[in-house]
Each structure stands twice: as structure tokens, then as C-alpha cells.
Short mmCIF file of N, CA, C and O in Angstrom, two decimals:
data_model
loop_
_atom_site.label_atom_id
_atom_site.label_comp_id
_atom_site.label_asym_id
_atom_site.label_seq_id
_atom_site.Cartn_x
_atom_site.Cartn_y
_atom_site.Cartn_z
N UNK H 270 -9.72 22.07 3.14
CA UNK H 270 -10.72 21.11 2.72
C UNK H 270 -11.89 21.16 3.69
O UNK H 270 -11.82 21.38 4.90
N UNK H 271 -13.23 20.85 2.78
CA UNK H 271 -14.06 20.79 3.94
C UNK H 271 -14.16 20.13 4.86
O UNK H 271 -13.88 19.03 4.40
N UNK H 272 -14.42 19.97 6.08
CA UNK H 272 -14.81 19.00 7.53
C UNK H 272 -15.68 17.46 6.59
O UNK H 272 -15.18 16.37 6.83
N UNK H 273 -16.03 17.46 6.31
CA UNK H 273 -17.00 16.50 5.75
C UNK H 273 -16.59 15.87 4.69
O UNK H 273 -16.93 14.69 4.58
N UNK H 274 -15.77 16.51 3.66
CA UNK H 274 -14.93 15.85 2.72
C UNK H 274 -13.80 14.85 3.20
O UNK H 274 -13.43 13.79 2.68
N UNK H 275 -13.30 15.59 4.49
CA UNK H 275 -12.44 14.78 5.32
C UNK H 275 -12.47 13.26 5.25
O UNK H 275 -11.76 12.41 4.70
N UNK H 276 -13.73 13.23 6.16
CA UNK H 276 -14.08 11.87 6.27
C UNK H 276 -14.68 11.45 5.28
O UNK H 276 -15.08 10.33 5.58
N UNK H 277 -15.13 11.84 3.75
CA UNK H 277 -14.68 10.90 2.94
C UNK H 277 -14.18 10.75 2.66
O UNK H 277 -14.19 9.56 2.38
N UNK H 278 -12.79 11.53 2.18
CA UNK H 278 -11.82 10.71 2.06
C UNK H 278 -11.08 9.91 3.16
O UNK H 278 -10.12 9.31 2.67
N UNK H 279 -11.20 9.74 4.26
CA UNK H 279 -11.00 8.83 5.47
C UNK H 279 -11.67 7.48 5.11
O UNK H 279 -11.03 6.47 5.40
N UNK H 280 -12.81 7.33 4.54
CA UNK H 280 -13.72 6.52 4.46
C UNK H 280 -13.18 5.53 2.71
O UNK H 280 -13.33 4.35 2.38
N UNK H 281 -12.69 6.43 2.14
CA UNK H 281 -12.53 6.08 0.33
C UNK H 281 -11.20 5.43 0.69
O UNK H 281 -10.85 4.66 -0.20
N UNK H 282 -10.39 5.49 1.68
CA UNK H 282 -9.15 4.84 1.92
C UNK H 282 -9.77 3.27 2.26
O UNK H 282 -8.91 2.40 2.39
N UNK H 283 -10.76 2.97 2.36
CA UNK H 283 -10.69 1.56 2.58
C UNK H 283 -11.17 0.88 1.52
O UNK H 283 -11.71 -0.21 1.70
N UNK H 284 -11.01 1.65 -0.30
CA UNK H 284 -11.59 1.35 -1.16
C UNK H 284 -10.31 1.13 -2.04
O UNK H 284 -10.46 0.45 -3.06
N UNK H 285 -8.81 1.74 -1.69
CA UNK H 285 -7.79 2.39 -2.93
C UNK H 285 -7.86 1.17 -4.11
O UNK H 285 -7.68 1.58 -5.26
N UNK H 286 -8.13 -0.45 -3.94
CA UNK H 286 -7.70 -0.92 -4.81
C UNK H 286 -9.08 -0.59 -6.20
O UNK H 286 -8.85 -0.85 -7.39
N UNK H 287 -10.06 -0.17 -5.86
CA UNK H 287 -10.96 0.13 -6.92
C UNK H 287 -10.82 1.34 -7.91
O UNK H 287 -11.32 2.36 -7.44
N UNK H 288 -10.27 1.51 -9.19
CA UNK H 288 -10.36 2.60 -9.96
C UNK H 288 -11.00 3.35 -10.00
O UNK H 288 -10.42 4.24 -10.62
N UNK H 289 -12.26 3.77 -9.66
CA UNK H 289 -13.60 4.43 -10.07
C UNK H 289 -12.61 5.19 -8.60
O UNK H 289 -11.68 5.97 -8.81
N UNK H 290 -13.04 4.79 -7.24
CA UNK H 290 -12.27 5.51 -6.26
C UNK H 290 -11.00 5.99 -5.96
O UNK H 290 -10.69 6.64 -4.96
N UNK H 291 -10.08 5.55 -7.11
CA UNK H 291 -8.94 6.26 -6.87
C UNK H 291 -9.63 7.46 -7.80
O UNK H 291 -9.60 8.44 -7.05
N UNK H 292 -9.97 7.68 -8.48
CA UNK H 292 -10.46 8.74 -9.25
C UNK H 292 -11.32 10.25 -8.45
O UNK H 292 -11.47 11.45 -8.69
N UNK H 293 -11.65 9.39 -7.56
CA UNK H 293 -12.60 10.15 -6.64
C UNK H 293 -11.95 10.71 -5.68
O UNK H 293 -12.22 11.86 -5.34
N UNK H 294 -10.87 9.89 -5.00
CA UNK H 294 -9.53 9.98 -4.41
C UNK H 294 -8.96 11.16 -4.83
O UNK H 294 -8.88 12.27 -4.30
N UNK H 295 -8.67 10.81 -5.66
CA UNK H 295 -7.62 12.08 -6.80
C UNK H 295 -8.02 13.51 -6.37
O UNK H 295 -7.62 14.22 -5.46
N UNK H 296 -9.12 13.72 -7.50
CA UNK H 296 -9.96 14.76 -7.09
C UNK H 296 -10.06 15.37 -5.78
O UNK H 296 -10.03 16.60 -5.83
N UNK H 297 -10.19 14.82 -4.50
CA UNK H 297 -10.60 15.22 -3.58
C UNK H 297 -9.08 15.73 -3.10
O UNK H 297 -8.99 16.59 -2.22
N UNK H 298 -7.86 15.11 -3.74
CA UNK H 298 -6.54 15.66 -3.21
C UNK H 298 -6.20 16.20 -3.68
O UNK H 298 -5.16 16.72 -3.27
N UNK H 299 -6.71 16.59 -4.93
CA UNK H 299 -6.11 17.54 -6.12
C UNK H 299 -6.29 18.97 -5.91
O UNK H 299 -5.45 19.86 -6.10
N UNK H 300 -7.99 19.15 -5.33
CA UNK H 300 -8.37 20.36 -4.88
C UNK H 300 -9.06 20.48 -4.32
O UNK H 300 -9.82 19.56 -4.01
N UNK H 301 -9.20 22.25 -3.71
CA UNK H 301 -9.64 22.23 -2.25
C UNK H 301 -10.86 22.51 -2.20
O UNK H 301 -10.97 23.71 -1.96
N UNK H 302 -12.00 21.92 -2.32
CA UNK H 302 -13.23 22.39 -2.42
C UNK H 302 -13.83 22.76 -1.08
O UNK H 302 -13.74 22.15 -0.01
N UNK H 303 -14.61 24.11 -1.42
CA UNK H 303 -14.85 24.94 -0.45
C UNK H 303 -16.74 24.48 0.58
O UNK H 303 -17.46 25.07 1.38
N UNK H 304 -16.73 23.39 0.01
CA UNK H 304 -18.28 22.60 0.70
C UNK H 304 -18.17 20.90 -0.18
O UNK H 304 -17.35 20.59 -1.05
N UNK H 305 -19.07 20.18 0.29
CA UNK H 305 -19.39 19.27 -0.17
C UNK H 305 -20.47 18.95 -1.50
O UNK H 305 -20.48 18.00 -2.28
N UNK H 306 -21.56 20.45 -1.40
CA UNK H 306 -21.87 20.53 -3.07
C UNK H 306 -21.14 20.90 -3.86
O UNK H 306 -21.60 20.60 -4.96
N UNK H 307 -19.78 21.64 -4.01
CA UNK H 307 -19.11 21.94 -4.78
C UNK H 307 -18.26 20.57 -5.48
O UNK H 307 -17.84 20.59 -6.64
N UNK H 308 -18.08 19.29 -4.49
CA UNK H 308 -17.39 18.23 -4.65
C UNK H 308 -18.50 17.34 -5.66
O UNK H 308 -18.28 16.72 -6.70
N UNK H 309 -19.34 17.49 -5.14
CA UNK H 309 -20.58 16.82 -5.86
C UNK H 309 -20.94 16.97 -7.64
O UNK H 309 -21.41 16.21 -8.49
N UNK H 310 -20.36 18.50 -7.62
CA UNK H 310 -21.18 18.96 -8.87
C UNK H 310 -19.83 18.26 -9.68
O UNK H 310 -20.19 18.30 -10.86
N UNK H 311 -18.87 17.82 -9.66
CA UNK H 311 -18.11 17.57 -10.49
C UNK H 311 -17.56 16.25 -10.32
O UNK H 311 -16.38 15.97 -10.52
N UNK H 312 -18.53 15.41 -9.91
CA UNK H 312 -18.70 13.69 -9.90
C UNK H 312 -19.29 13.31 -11.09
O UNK H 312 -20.24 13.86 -11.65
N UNK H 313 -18.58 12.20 -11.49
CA UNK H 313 -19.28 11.57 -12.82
C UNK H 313 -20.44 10.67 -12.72
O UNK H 313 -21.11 10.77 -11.70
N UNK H 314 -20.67 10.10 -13.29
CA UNK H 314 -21.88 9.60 -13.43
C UNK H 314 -21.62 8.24 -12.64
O UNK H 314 -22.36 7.95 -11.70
N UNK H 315 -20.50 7.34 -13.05
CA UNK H 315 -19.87 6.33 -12.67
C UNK H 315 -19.29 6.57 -10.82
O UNK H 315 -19.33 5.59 -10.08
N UNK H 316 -18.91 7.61 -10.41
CA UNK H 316 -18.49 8.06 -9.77
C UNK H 316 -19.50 7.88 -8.66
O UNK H 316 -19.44 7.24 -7.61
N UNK H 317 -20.53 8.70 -9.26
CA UNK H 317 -21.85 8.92 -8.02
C UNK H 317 -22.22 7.79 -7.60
O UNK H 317 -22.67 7.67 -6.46
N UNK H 318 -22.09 6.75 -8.44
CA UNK H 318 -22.69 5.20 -8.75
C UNK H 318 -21.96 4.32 -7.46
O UNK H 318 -22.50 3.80 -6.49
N UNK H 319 -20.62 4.39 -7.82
CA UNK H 319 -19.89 4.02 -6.75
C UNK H 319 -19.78 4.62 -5.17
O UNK H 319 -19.49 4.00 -4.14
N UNK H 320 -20.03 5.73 -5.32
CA UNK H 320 -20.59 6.47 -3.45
C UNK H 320 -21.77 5.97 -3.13
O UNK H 320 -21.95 5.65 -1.96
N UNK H 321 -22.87 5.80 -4.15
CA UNK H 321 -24.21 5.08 -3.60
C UNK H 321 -24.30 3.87 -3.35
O UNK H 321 -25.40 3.39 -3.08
N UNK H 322 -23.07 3.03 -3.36
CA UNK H 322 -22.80 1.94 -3.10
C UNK H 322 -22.10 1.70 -1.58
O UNK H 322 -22.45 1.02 -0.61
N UNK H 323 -20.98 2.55 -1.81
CA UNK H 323 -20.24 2.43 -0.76
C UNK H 323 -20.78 3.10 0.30
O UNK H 323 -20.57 2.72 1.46
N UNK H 324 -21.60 4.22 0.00
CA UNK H 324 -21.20 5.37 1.28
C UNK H 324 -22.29 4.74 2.58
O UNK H 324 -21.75 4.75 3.69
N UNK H 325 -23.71 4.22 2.55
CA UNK H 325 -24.23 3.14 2.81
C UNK H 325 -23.94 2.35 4.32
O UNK H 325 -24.33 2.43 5.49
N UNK H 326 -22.93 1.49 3.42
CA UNK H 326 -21.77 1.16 4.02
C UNK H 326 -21.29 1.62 5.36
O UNK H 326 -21.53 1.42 6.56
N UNK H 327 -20.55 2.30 4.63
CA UNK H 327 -19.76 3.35 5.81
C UNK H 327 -20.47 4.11 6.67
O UNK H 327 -20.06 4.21 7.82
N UNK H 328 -21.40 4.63 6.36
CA UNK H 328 -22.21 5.05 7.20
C UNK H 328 -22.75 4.17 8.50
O UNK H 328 -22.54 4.36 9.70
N UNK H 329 -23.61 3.03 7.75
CA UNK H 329 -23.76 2.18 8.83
C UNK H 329 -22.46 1.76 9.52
O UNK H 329 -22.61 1.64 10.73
N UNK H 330 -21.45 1.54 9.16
CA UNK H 330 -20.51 0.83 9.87
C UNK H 330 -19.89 2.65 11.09
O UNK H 330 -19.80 2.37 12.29
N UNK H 331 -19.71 3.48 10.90
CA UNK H 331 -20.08 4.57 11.52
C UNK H 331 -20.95 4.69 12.98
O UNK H 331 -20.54 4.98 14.11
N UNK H 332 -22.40 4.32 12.48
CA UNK H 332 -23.17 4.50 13.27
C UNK H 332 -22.78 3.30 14.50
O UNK H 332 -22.64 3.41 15.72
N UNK H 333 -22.69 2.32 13.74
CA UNK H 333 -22.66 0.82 14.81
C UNK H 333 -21.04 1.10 15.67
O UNK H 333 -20.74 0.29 16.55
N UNK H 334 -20.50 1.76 15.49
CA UNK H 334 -19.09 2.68 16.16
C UNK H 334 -19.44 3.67 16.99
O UNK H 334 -18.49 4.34 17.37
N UNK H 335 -20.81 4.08 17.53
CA UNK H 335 -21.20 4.72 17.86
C UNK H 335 -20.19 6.49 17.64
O UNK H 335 -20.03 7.32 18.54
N UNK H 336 -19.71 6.60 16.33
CA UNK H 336 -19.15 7.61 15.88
C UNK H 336 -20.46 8.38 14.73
O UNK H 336 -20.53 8.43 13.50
N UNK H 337 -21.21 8.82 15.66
CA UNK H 337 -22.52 9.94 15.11
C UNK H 337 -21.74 11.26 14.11
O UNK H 337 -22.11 11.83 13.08
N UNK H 338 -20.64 11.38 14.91
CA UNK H 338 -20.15 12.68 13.51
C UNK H 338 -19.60 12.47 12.74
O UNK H 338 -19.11 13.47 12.21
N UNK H 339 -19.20 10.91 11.99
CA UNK H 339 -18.60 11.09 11.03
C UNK H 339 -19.54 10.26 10.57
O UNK H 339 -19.30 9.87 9.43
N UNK H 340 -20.96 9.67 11.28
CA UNK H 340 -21.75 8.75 10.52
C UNK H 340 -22.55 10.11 9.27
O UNK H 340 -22.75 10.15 8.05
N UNK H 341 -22.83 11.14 10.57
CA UNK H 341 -23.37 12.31 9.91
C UNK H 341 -23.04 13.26 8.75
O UNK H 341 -23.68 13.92 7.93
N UNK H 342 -21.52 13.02 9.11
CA UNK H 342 -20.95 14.02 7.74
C UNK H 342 -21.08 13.01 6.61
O UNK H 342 -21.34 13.39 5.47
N UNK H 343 -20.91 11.88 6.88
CA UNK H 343 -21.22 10.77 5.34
C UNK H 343 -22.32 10.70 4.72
O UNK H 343 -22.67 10.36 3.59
N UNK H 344 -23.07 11.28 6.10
CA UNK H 344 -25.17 11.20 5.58
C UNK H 344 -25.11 12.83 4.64
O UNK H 344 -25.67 13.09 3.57
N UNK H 345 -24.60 13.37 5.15
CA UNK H 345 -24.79 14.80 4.21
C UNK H 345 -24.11 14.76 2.82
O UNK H 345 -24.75 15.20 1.87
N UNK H 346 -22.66 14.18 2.60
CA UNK H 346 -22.76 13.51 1.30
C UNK H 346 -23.52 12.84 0.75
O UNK H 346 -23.77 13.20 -0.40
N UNK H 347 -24.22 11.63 1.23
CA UNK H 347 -24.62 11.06 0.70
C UNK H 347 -26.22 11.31 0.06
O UNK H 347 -26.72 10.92 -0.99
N UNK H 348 -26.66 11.98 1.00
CA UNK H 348 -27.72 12.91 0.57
C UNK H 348 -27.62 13.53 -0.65
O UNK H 348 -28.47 13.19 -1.47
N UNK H 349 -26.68 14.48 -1.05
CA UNK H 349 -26.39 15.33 -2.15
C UNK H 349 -26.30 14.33 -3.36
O UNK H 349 -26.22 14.93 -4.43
N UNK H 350 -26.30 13.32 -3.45
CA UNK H 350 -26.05 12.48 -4.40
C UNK H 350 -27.26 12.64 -5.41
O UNK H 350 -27.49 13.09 -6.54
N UNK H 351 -27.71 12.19 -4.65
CA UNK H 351 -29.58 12.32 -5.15
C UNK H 351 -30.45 13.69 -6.00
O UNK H 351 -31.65 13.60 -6.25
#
């Protein structure tokens, strides 16, 4: 799995009771995607909706942890969204 997918799914664990993210969950355990645009291109619409919500989030809560590399790998997902 990629380095960066990692920590989202590190990050989607503090979401499991929401459906949209177990879905996203799934996916990301189901298979091994070889980058983080590859994870991207096969997000739903609903899906993306819910990372632009959360990822935010996590990010800031990241940064204020003074944990810069996993604030960063969340910023490069979250980027691709767009």
C-alpha cells in the first residue's frame, strides 16, 4: 500500500461508525493501490464528499500535533480531490 494511503486509512479509523467511510475503508483494504491517484480515480461522488469534509479535519488536528508528515501525506490526498 502506498505511504500516504496509510495514514488515511489511520485517519478513516476515527470515522468506522459512518457508512460512506466504511466504504472507503473497504476499498482501501480490499486493494493495493500503487499511489494515491490511483485511490482517487475510483472514489464516488459521495465518497469524495465525505474526505472533503473530514480530511480538513485531520489535517489540522495533524498539524496542531506537530506531526508535519502525516499532516502532509493527508494534504496530498486531499489535494487530489479537487
Amino acid at each position: 500500500m502506498d505511504f500516504t494511503l496509510g495514514y488515511l486509512r489511520e485517519a478513516l479509523s476515527n470515522y468506522e461508525d459512518n457508512a460512506i467511510c466504511l466504504r472507503i475503508y473497504k476499498k482501501l483494504k480490499t486493494k493495493d493501490y500503487n499511489s494515491e491517484v490511483e485511490f482517487v480515480r475510483v472514489l464516488d461522488e459521495e465518497e469524495i464528499h465525505f474526505l472533503n469534509n473530514v480530511l480538513p479535519k485531520e489535517i489540522k488536528y495533524a498539524f496542531n500535533e506537530q506531526d508535519f508528515i502525516r499532516g502532509n501525506q493527508l494534504n496530498e490526498v486531499y489535494e487530489l480531490l479537487f
